[in-house]
């Protein structure tokens, strides 16, 4: 199985480390690849779970249902496209641009997404390309413009609603919960809401409590909603495209600190599966489940753990609702130990739900209690040191693994 | 719309009863002759020149108003009895007294125009072409309901007739309605959307937000305040500093309409549609009244006197919408009083038959709990633990 190796220093350097790198601030990790099946010019890999009976391939689209970046090994084919390098926000923009080009019903609504180009530059240049009716600058009125997005989705448009910061979407909670999540059910299936609600969330660099919220824990029990969290440029673009094409309402969680990640992504069009988790680093001793920014903290901790002789399996769960219990379950059946590392609060966070889902389904496979490292149940402080202590740090992850594997 | 009555009648076993009736329906005036009738009161405009008081109508239309409103009235009263018999549970908000708004609006627009309203939606659903069996089945939670029985009284929808519901949270439907109007502009459909709300909802912030955005983007949205003067138990003067709801759009023009006069409603909606298609949003305030309490759990008499309620209904005061149309029909010799009584009897029978049919509709199978949570498509199936076991097959 192919995998995206995020920590090059883990494997013995017998294979040359390629030049693709994923830069995280001062943390340098690199990606290597292994071979994948090639089917003509398009990479088509079917995962074991059948997705909609081949409807995607009927459209002639190279649907990559496998979770991770696939690149042919340099030896196996001479015509491998090198892809192109870009930052995460550019990957999001690319995905959005491609979908807007492909489907005229896709439009973007949000504050400062149009003329200003987006507060994180995700929509930069789209307004000049598509015009004011497709990239709409809204006033500061989250409740109503989210409601308007949902109303237009009822008629068949596919709006992408941006919350400048996910925390602002709390003002639109009623619309998201009652109208977005539930309308398909309460109308007996008459109305579909193919909306995408996206925005940056998570703890940033001293942004203060109100701008550092993690809304995935608040939205997770809304029935009818799908939630995904992106963490690399590759999965950001793929998930953005999948979310736009999905007939269900999807909330795409981005992270304020991950927008400048750089990665090489394929030139060919690809769409990822919304419900699939990503195997970041296969291992034997312990399953570490994580998502969004904590993935990088985990991989940093993994470096230390490998040096200490542990072999952690790291899975980026990506799909926050519904959980990819298939991938997670297979991992637990192999390692029998689970550590969840998340940025949500301890109380009622994603980790809490994931923990109970694992206990419900895989209790017999566990050799140790499930450990869950989450942020503290406090408003995020402004002071830098305090803020660091609010979220999970790599040292804590190392200590937790050591405790699990005792 | 008399044809609509015939269509509905044909679902009942005694359809033949109506056909001889149509032969005797029009005694002296021909079907399509135009009558010009004055509305009860002139329109009041805010930042706009109001339309004329003289409304063009035809005998056919007046008769259709009568039969449609009689049907709606009968349905609501039957729902009242069903609720007391515990066949309808939860919340049930009845529309009797306000029928003129639903009926007058339909007369001015097409099925391409959208309507969205709050929870007092049974009659609006009928007006958009819904049938009685679907309505009663939905109220009783049966499979034949318009929302499969899973929505309930507050969630009637009819997508093919551009009826967007049916919403329980006060005021939340107005941004949705403006979103529908946005889509209509985006797709260049040349249609408008009427977003209805009540005097209670008029104080919601999201209304003003949505109005601002609609005015900025010139959306064909018409906000209609059905002012029945009570937000549940709170009278309008206790809830709003300025109860002149048609003026509260400030920079958006408004029109105050007698909501108990179906012809005035028709004229106003026609005027609003023309305005909205070229100029952007407009507010209509329908001055109307509900006879029942806010919902079935509210007797409706703790915050208003019974005298007030009967005062509105009295024929001499000319406010009851059905009585007003009856008087017009009799005054213009369109049909004799006995015909109108026969229509009411027929309507009563239709409603009874529909209830009987709805009662026969089956209750749900437990597996239907999981249907329609997600839409099937692009990898969105409701998976179980190992991702291969599908908990429910989604339609």
PDB file of N, CA and C in Angstrom, chain A residues 168-255:
ATOM      1  N   UNK A 168     -16.874  32.640  13.697  1.00  0.00           N
ATOM      2  CA  UNK A 168     -17.950  33.565  13.362  1.00  0.00           C
ATOM      3  C   UNK A 168     -19.197  32.806  12.946  1.00  0.00           C
ATOM      4  N   UNK A 169     -19.016  31.580  12.515  1.00  0.00           N
ATOM      5  CA  UNK A 169     -20.170  30.827  12.064  1.00  0.00           C
ATOM      6  C   UNK A 169     -21.063  30.393  13.216  1.00  0.00           C
ATOM      7  N   UNK A 170     -20.635  30.638  14.452  1.00  0.00           N
ATOM      8  CA  UNK A 170     -21.533  30.370  15.564  1.00  0.00           C
ATOM      9  C   UNK A 170     -22.787  31.219  15.436  1.00  0.00           C
ATOM     10  N   UNK A 171     -22.639  32.383  14.809  1.00  0.00           N
ATOM     11  CA  UNK A 171     -23.802  33.241  14.613  1.00  0.00           C
ATOM     12  C   UNK A 171     -24.798  32.604  13.649  1.00  0.00           C
ATOM     13  N   UNK A 172     -24.300  31.696  12.838  1.00  0.00           N
ATOM     14  CA  UNK A 172     -25.166  31.057  11.858  1.00  0.00           C
ATOM     15  C   UNK A 172     -25.535  29.659  12.297  1.00  0.00           C
ATOM     16  N   UNK A 173     -25.341  29.362  13.584  1.00  0.00           N
ATOM     17  CA  UNK A 173     -25.536  27.985  14.030  1.00  0.00           C
ATOM     18  C   UNK A 173     -26.942  27.494  13.756  1.00  0.00           C
ATOM     19  N   UNK A 174     -27.918  28.338  13.942  1.00  0.00           N
ATOM     20  CA  UNK A 174     -29.294  27.915  13.697  1.00  0.00           C
ATOM     21  C   UNK A 174     -29.475  27.496  12.254  1.00  0.00           C
ATOM     22  N   UNK A 175     -28.959  28.305  11.349  1.00  0.00           N
ATOM     23  CA  UNK A 175     -29.115  27.970   9.935  1.00  0.00           C
ATOM     24  C   UNK A 175     -28.400  26.674   9.617  1.00  0.00           C
ATOM     25  N   UNK A 176     -27.196  26.499  10.181  1.00  0.00           N
ATOM     26  CA  UNK A 176     -26.421  25.304   9.848  1.00  0.00           C
ATOM     27  C   UNK A 176     -27.078  24.069  10.435  1.00  0.00           C
ATOM     28  N   UNK A 177     -27.551  24.181  11.650  1.00  0.00           N
ATOM     29  CA  UNK A 177     -28.121  23.001  12.271  1.00  0.00           C
ATOM     30  C   UNK A 177     -29.493  22.676  11.708  1.00  0.00           C
ATOM     31  N   UNK A 178     -30.395  23.648  11.762  1.00  0.00           N
ATOM     32  CA  UNK A 178     -31.771  23.328  11.406  1.00  0.00           C
ATOM     33  C   UNK A 178     -32.012  23.276   9.923  1.00  0.00           C
ATOM     34  N   UNK A 179     -31.495  24.239   9.196  1.00  0.00           N
ATOM     35  CA  UNK A 179     -31.842  24.260   7.797  1.00  0.00           C
ATOM     36  C   UNK A 179     -30.881  23.454   6.950  1.00  0.00           C
ATOM     37  N   UNK A 180     -29.591  23.604   7.244  1.00  0.00           N
ATOM     38  CA  UNK A 180     -28.606  22.911   6.431  1.00  0.00           C
ATOM     39  C   UNK A 180     -28.648  21.416   6.698  1.00  0.00           C
ATOM     40  N   UNK A 181     -28.544  21.052   7.956  1.00  0.00           N
ATOM     41  CA  UNK A 181     -28.445  19.637   8.270  1.00  0.00           C
ATOM     42  C   UNK A 181     -29.746  18.886   8.128  1.00  0.00           C
ATOM     43  N   UNK A 182     -30.835  19.555   8.428  1.00  0.00           N
ATOM     44  CA  UNK A 182     -32.071  18.786   8.588  1.00  0.00           C
ATOM     45  C   UNK A 182     -33.060  18.886   7.445  1.00  0.00           C
ATOM     46  N   UNK A 183     -32.884  19.833   6.546  1.00  0.00           N
ATOM     47  CA  UNK A 183     -33.919  20.027   5.536  1.00  0.00           C
ATOM     48  C   UNK A 183     -34.131  18.813   4.640  1.00  0.00           C
ATOM     49  N   UNK A 184     -33.075  18.103   4.352  1.00  0.00           N
ATOM     50  CA  UNK A 184     -33.253  16.949   3.472  1.00  0.00           C
ATOM     51  C   UNK A 184     -34.164  15.923   4.121  1.00  0.00           C
ATOM     52  N   UNK A 185     -34.012  15.777   5.421  1.00  0.00           N
ATOM     53  CA  UNK A 185     -34.815  14.811   6.157  1.00  0.00           C
ATOM     54  C   UNK A 185     -36.240  15.305   6.350  1.00  0.00           C
ATOM     55  N   UNK A 186     -36.402  16.527   6.840  1.00  0.00           N
ATOM     56  CA  UNK A 186     -37.747  16.975   7.165  1.00  0.00           C
ATOM     57  C   UNK A 186     -38.587  17.241   5.927  1.00  0.00           C
ATOM     58  N   UNK A 187     -37.943  17.398   4.770  1.00  0.00           N
ATOM     59  CA  UNK A 187     -38.749  17.567   3.569  1.00  0.00           C
ATOM     60  C   UNK A 187     -39.011  16.230   2.898  1.00  0.00           C
ATOM     61  N   UNK A 188     -38.669  15.135   3.578  1.00  0.00           N
ATOM     62  CA  UNK A 188     -38.901  13.818   2.999  1.00  0.00           C
ATOM     63  C   UNK A 188     -38.046  13.577   1.773  1.00  0.00           C
ATOM     64  N   UNK A 189     -36.864  14.210   1.715  1.00  0.00           N
ATOM     65  CA  UNK A 189     -35.969  13.971   0.588  1.00  0.00           C
ATOM     66  C   UNK A 189     -36.185  14.895  -0.592  1.00  0.00           C
ATOM     67  N   UNK A 190     -37.111  15.850  -0.470  1.00  0.00           N
ATOM     68  CA  UNK A 190     -37.384  16.714  -1.620  1.00  0.00           C
ATOM     69  C   UNK A 190     -36.235  17.663  -1.911  1.00  0.00           C
ATOM     70  N   UNK A 191     -35.661  18.224  -0.850  1.00  0.00           N
ATOM     71  CA  UNK A 191     -34.631  19.235  -1.065  1.00  0.00           C
ATOM     72  C   UNK A 191     -33.266  18.689  -0.715  1.00  0.00           C
ATOM     73  N   UNK A 192     -32.292  18.927  -1.591  1.00  0.00           N
ATOM     74  CA  UNK A 192     -30.907  18.617  -1.295  1.00  0.00           C
ATOM     75  C   UNK A 192     -30.216  19.931  -0.982  1.00  0.00           C
ATOM     76  N   UNK A 193     -29.235  19.864  -0.109  1.00  0.00           N
ATOM     77  CA  UNK A 193     -28.502  21.083   0.233  1.00  0.00           C
ATOM     78  C   UNK A 193     -27.035  20.864  -0.104  1.00  0.00           C
ATOM     79  N   UNK A 194     -26.621  21.017  -1.357  1.00  0.00           N
ATOM     80  CA  UNK A 194     -25.228  20.739  -1.722  1.00  0.00           C
ATOM     81  C   UNK A 194     -24.303  21.905  -1.409  1.00  0.00           C
ATOM     82  N   UNK A 195     -24.316  22.357  -0.192  1.00  0.00           N
ATOM     83  CA  UNK A 195     -23.550  23.542   0.183  1.00  0.00           C
ATOM     84  C   UNK A 195     -22.220  23.122   0.791  1.00  0.00           C
ATOM     85  N   UNK A 196     -21.223  23.966   0.660  1.00  0.00           N
ATOM     86  CA  UNK A 196     -19.958  23.739   1.364  1.00  0.00           C
ATOM     87  C   UNK A 196     -19.746  24.923   2.280  1.00  0.00           C
ATOM     88  N   UNK A 197     -19.520  24.655   3.542  1.00  0.00           N
ATOM     89  CA  UNK A 197     -19.246  25.728   4.491  1.00  0.00           C
ATOM     90  C   UNK A 197     -17.805  25.549   4.922  1.00  0.00           C
ATOM     91  N   UNK A 198     -16.993  26.541   4.693  1.00  0.00           N
ATOM     92  CA  UNK A 198     -15.579  26.346   4.981  1.00  0.00           C
ATOM     93  C   UNK A 198     -15.008  27.572   5.658  1.00  0.00           C
ATOM     94  N   UNK A 199     -13.862  27.377   6.264  1.00  0.00           N
ATOM     95  CA  UNK A 199     -13.203  28.508   6.884  1.00  0.00           C
ATOM     96  C   UNK A 199     -12.099  28.015   7.783  1.00  0.00           C
ATOM     97  N   UNK A 200     -11.225  28.923   8.178  1.00  0.00           N
ATOM     98  CA  UNK A 200     -10.147  28.532   9.076  1.00  0.00           C
ATOM     99  C   UNK A 200     -10.590  28.550  10.524  1.00  0.00           C
ATOM    100  N   UNK A 201     -10.128  27.578  11.246  1.00  0.00           N
ATOM    101  CA  UNK A 201     -10.424  27.565  12.679  1.00  0.00           C
ATOM    102  C   UNK A 201      -9.166  27.169  13.413  1.00  0.00           C
ATOM    103  N   UNK A 202      -9.327  26.736  14.613  1.00  0.00           N
ATOM    104  CA  UNK A 202      -8.202  26.230  15.376  1.00  0.00           C
ATOM    105  C   UNK A 202      -7.418  27.330  16.063  1.00  0.00           C
ATOM    106  N   UNK A 203      -6.479  26.890  16.890  1.00  0.00           N
ATOM    107  CA  UNK A 203      -5.673  27.824  17.677  1.00  0.00           C
ATOM    108  C   UNK A 203      -4.546  28.347  16.795  1.00  0.00           C
ATOM    109  N   UNK A 204      -4.464  29.666  16.711  1.00  0.00           N
ATOM    110  CA  UNK A 204      -3.433  30.261  15.872  1.00  0.00           C
ATOM    111  C   UNK A 204      -2.265  30.754  16.705  1.00  0.00           C
ATOM    112  N   UNK A 205      -1.690  31.884  16.276  1.00  0.00           N
ATOM    113  CA  UNK A 205      -0.575  32.465  17.056  1.00  0.00           C
ATOM    114  C   UNK A 205      -1.109  33.662  17.822  1.00  0.00           C
ATOM    115  N   UNK A 206      -1.529  33.404  19.045  1.00  0.00           N
ATOM    116  CA  UNK A 206      -1.968  34.483  19.933  1.00  0.00           C
ATOM    117  C   UNK A 206      -3.074  35.331  19.315  1.00  0.00           C
ATOM    118  N   UNK A 207      -4.090  34.677  18.756  1.00  0.00           N
ATOM    119  CA  UNK A 207      -5.191  35.419  18.171  1.00  0.00           C
ATOM    120  C   UNK A 207      -6.244  35.761  19.200  1.00  0.00           C
ATOM    121  N   UNK A 208      -6.143  35.183  20.392  1.00  0.00           N
ATOM    122  CA  UNK A 208      -7.161  35.484  21.391  1.00  0.00           C
ATOM    123  C   UNK A 208      -8.233  34.408  21.411  1.00  0.00           C
ATOM    124  N   UNK A 209      -9.023  34.413  22.486  1.00  0.00           N
ATOM    125  CA  UNK A 209      -9.950  33.302  22.708  1.00  0.00           C
ATOM    126  C   UNK A 209     -11.017  33.194  21.639  1.00  0.00           C
ATOM    127  N   UNK A 210     -11.586  34.334  21.248  1.00  0.00           N
ATOM    128  CA  UNK A 210     -12.726  34.247  20.342  1.00  0.00           C
ATOM    129  C   UNK A 210     -12.326  33.884  18.926  1.00  0.00           C
ATOM    130  N   UNK A 211     -11.073  34.049  18.598  1.00  0.00           N
ATOM    131  CA  UNK A 211     -10.628  33.748  17.243  1.00  0.00           C
ATOM    132  C   UNK A 211      -9.835  32.460  17.192  1.00  0.00           C
ATOM    133  N   UNK A 212      -9.953  31.675  18.242  1.00  0.00           N
ATOM    134  CA  UNK A 212      -9.208  30.415  18.276  1.00  0.00           C
ATOM    135  C   UNK A 212     -10.134  29.260  18.581  1.00  0.00           C
ATOM    136  N   UNK A 213     -11.315  29.299  18.052  1.00  0.00           N
ATOM    137  CA  UNK A 213     -12.276  28.270  18.444  1.00  0.00           C
ATOM    138  C   UNK A 213     -12.217  27.079  17.515  1.00  0.00           C
ATOM    139  N   UNK A 214     -12.652  25.941  18.065  1.00  0.00           N
ATOM    140  CA  UNK A 214     -12.673  24.723  17.276  1.00  0.00           C
ATOM    141  C   UNK A 214     -14.112  24.273  17.182  1.00  0.00           C
ATOM    142  N   UNK A 215     -14.723  24.568  16.048  1.00  0.00           N
ATOM    143  CA  UNK A 215     -16.158  24.343  15.937  1.00  0.00           C
ATOM    144  C   UNK A 215     -16.524  22.909  15.606  1.00  0.00           C
ATOM    145  N   UNK A 216     -15.546  22.083  15.322  1.00  0.00           N
ATOM    146  CA  UNK A 216     -15.916  20.719  14.950  1.00  0.00           C
ATOM    147  C   UNK A 216     -16.646  20.023  16.092  1.00  0.00           C
ATOM    148  N   UNK A 217     -16.319  20.408  17.321  1.00  0.00           N
ATOM    149  CA  UNK A 217     -17.010  19.754  18.431  1.00  0.00           C
ATOM    150  C   UNK A 217     -18.455  20.227  18.537  1.00  0.00           C
ATOM    151  N   UNK A 218     -18.736  21.459  18.130  1.00  0.00           N
ATOM    152  CA  UNK A 218     -20.112  21.940  18.234  1.00  0.00           C
ATOM    153  C   UNK A 218     -20.971  21.377  17.113  1.00  0.00           C
ATOM    154  N   UNK A 219     -20.381  21.211  15.947  1.00  0.00           N
ATOM    155  CA  UNK A 219     -21.185  20.771  14.800  1.00  0.00           C
ATOM    156  C   UNK A 219     -21.341  19.270  14.718  1.00  0.00           C
ATOM    157  N   UNK A 220     -20.568  18.525  15.490  1.00  0.00           N
ATOM    158  CA  UNK A 220     -20.496  17.107  15.194  1.00  0.00           C
ATOM    159  C   UNK A 220     -21.794  16.365  15.428  1.00  0.00           C
ATOM    160  N   UNK A 221     -22.675  16.849  16.264  1.00  0.00           N
ATOM    161  CA  UNK A 221     -23.890  16.057  16.442  1.00  0.00           C
ATOM    162  C   UNK A 221     -25.036  16.491  15.541  1.00  0.00           C
ATOM    163  N   UNK A 222     -24.799  17.436  14.650  1.00  0.00           N
ATOM    164  CA  UNK A 222     -25.880  17.832  13.755  1.00  0.00           C
ATOM    165  C   UNK A 222     -26.086  16.716  12.733  1.00  0.00           C
ATOM    166  N   UNK A 223     -27.262  16.117  12.732  1.00  0.00           N
ATOM    167  CA  UNK A 223     -27.483  15.040  11.764  1.00  0.00           C
ATOM    168  C   UNK A 223     -27.597  15.609  10.362  1.00  0.00           C
ATOM    169  N   UNK A 224     -27.117  14.879   9.409  1.00  0.00           N
ATOM    170  CA  UNK A 224     -27.252  15.337   8.042  1.00  0.00           C
ATOM    171  C   UNK A 224     -26.060  16.128   7.547  1.00  0.00           C
ATOM    172  N   UNK A 225     -25.176  16.487   8.413  1.00  0.00           N
ATOM    173  CA  UNK A 225     -24.012  17.280   8.033  1.00  0.00           C
ATOM    174  C   UNK A 225     -22.817  16.356   7.873  1.00  0.00           C
ATOM    175  N   UNK A 226     -21.923  16.683   6.953  1.00  0.00           N
ATOM    176  CA  UNK A 226     -20.671  15.948   6.863  1.00  0.00           C
ATOM    177  C   UNK A 226     -19.551  16.905   7.217  1.00  0.00           C
ATOM    178  N   UNK A 227     -18.538  16.415   7.928  1.00  0.00           N
ATOM    179  CA  UNK A 227     -17.440  17.306   8.306  1.00  0.00           C
ATOM    180  C   UNK A 227     -16.120  16.691   7.891  1.00  0.00           C
ATOM    181  N   UNK A 228     -15.267  17.488   7.282  1.00  0.00           N
ATOM    182  CA  UNK A 228     -13.926  17.022   6.930  1.00  0.00           C
ATOM    183  C   UNK A 228     -12.931  18.088   7.351  1.00  0.00           C
ATOM    184  N   UNK A 229     -11.723  17.643   7.641  1.00  0.00           N
ATOM    185  CA  UNK A 229     -10.664  18.580   8.005  1.00  0.00           C
ATOM    186  C   UNK A 229      -9.470  18.309   7.111  1.00  0.00           C
ATOM    187  N   UNK A 230      -8.964  19.347   6.456  1.00  0.00           N
ATOM    188  CA  UNK A 230      -7.815  19.134   5.581  1.00  0.00           C
ATOM    189  C   UNK A 230      -6.534  19.475   6.325  1.00  0.00           C
ATOM    190  N   UNK A 231      -5.445  18.895   5.883  1.00  0.00           N
ATOM    191  CA  UNK A 231      -4.187  19.146   6.588  1.00  0.00           C
ATOM    192  C   UNK A 231      -2.988  19.324   5.670  1.00  0.00           C
ATOM    193  N   UNK A 232      -3.081  18.894   4.436  1.00  0.00           N
ATOM    194  CA  UNK A 232      -1.963  19.089   3.507  1.00  0.00           C
ATOM    195  C   UNK A 232      -2.522  19.712   2.236  1.00  0.00           C
ATOM    196  N   UNK A 233      -1.640  20.329   1.430  1.00  0.00           N
ATOM    197  CA  UNK A 233      -2.150  20.866   0.163  1.00  0.00           C
ATOM    198  C   UNK A 233      -2.830  19.801  -0.684  1.00  0.00           C
ATOM    199  N   UNK A 234      -2.272  18.599  -0.669  1.00  0.00           N
ATOM    200  CA  UNK A 234      -2.865  17.538  -1.482  1.00  0.00           C
ATOM    201  C   UNK A 234      -4.280  17.238  -1.035  1.00  0.00           C
ATOM    202  N   UNK A 235      -4.474  17.009   0.262  1.00  0.00           N
ATOM    203  CA  UNK A 235      -5.843  16.666   0.647  1.00  0.00           C
ATOM    204  C   UNK A 235      -6.737  17.898   0.708  1.00  0.00           C
ATOM    205  N   UNK A 236      -6.150  19.080   0.849  1.00  0.00           N
ATOM    206  CA  UNK A 236      -6.995  20.280   0.824  1.00  0.00           C
ATOM    207  C   UNK A 236      -7.696  20.415  -0.522  1.00  0.00           C
ATOM    208  N   UNK A 237      -6.918  20.281  -1.588  1.00  0.00           N
ATOM    209  CA  UNK A 237      -7.529  20.427  -2.911  1.00  0.00           C
ATOM    210  C   UNK A 237      -8.528  19.298  -3.172  1.00  0.00           C
ATOM    211  N   UNK A 238      -8.131  18.086  -2.835  1.00  0.00           N
ATOM    212  CA  UNK A 238      -9.011  16.955  -3.104  1.00  0.00           C
ATOM    213  C   UNK A 238     -10.298  17.022  -2.318  1.00  0.00           C
ATOM    214  N   UNK A 239     -10.188  17.427  -1.055  1.00  0.00           N
ATOM    215  CA  UNK A 239     -11.394  17.491  -0.229  1.00  0.00           C
ATOM    216  C   UNK A 239     -12.273  18.662  -0.646  1.00  0.00           C
ATOM    217  N   UNK A 240     -11.663  19.749  -1.054  1.00  0.00           N
ATOM    218  CA  UNK A 240     -12.464  20.886  -1.516  1.00  0.00           C
ATOM    219  C   UNK A 240     -13.303  20.465  -2.715  1.00  0.00           C
ATOM    220  N   UNK A 241     -12.668  19.774  -3.641  1.00  0.00           N
ATOM    221  CA  UNK A 241     -13.405  19.351  -4.825  1.00  0.00           C
ATOM    222  C   UNK A 241     -14.490  18.346  -4.481  1.00  0.00           C
ATOM    223  N   UNK A 242     -14.148  17.423  -3.608  1.00  0.00           N
ATOM    224  CA  UNK A 242     -15.146  16.408  -3.238  1.00  0.00           C
ATOM    225  C   UNK A 242     -16.312  17.049  -2.508  1.00  0.00           C
ATOM    226  N   UNK A 243     -15.995  18.033  -1.668  1.00  0.00           N
ATOM    227  CA  UNK A 243     -17.066  18.680  -0.901  1.00  0.00           C
ATOM    228  C   UNK A 243     -18.009  19.433  -1.821  1.00  0.00           C
ATOM    229  N   UNK A 244     -17.452  20.094  -2.827  1.00  0.00           N
ATOM    230  CA  UNK A 244     -18.309  20.829  -3.745  1.00  0.00           C
ATOM    231  C   UNK A 244     -19.174  19.867  -4.547  1.00  0.00           C
ATOM    232  N   UNK A 245     -18.621  18.734  -4.909  1.00  0.00           N
ATOM    233  CA  UNK A 245     -19.405  17.806  -5.721  1.00  0.00           C
ATOM    234  C   UNK A 245     -20.391  17.002  -4.910  1.00  0.00           C
ATOM    235  N   UNK A 246     -20.222  16.974  -3.616  1.00  0.00           N
ATOM    236  CA  UNK A 246     -21.110  16.158  -2.799  1.00  0.00           C
ATOM    237  C   UNK A 246     -22.507  16.754  -2.754  1.00  0.00           C
ATOM    238  N   UNK A 247     -23.503  15.904  -2.733  1.00  0.00           N
ATOM    239  CA  UNK A 247     -24.876  16.383  -2.659  1.00  0.00           C
ATOM    240  C   UNK A 247     -25.260  16.724  -1.229  1.00  0.00           C
ATOM    241  N   UNK A 248     -24.418  16.348  -0.282  1.00  0.00           N
ATOM    242  CA  UNK A 248     -24.720  16.627   1.111  1.00  0.00           C
ATOM    243  C   UNK A 248     -24.067  17.928   1.533  1.00  0.00           C
ATOM    244  N   UNK A 249     -24.589  18.543   2.612  1.00  0.00           N
ATOM    245  CA  UNK A 249     -23.884  19.717   3.116  1.00  0.00           C
ATOM    246  C   UNK A 249     -22.585  19.282   3.789  1.00  0.00           C
ATOM    247  N   UNK A 250     -21.495  19.928   3.435  1.00  0.00           N
ATOM    248  CA  UNK A 250     -20.192  19.553   3.963  1.00  0.00           C
ATOM    249  C   UNK A 250     -19.571  20.760   4.648  1.00  0.00           C
ATOM    250  N   UNK A 251     -19.019  20.553   5.833  1.00  0.00           N
ATOM    251  CA  UNK A 251     -18.276  21.613   6.492  1.00  0.00           C
ATOM    252  C   UNK A 251     -16.802  21.260   6.380  1.00  0.00           C
ATOM    253  N   UNK A 252     -16.034  22.126   5.750  1.00  0.00           N
ATOM    254  CA  UNK A 252     -14.615  21.862   5.520  1.00  0.00           C
ATOM    255  C   UNK A 252     -13.816  22.716   6.492  1.00  0.00           C
ATOM    256  N   UNK A 253     -13.136  22.054   7.424  1.00  0.00           N
ATOM    257  CA  UNK A 253     -12.368  22.772   8.437  1.00  0.00           C
ATOM    258  C   UNK A 253     -10.942  22.953   7.951  1.00  0.00           C
ATOM    259  N   UNK A 254     -10.553  24.206   7.831  1.00  0.00           N
ATOM    260  CA  UNK A 254      -9.147  24.492   7.534  1.00  0.00           C
ATOM    261  C   UNK A 254      -8.509  24.997   8.822  1.00  0.00           C
ATOM    262  N   UNK A 255      -7.193  25.178   8.802  1.00  0.00           N
ATOM    263  CA  UNK A 255      -6.537  25.639  10.025  1.00  0.00           C
ATOM    264  C   UNK A 255      -5.722  26.886   9.723  1.00  0.00           C
TER     265      UNK A 255
END
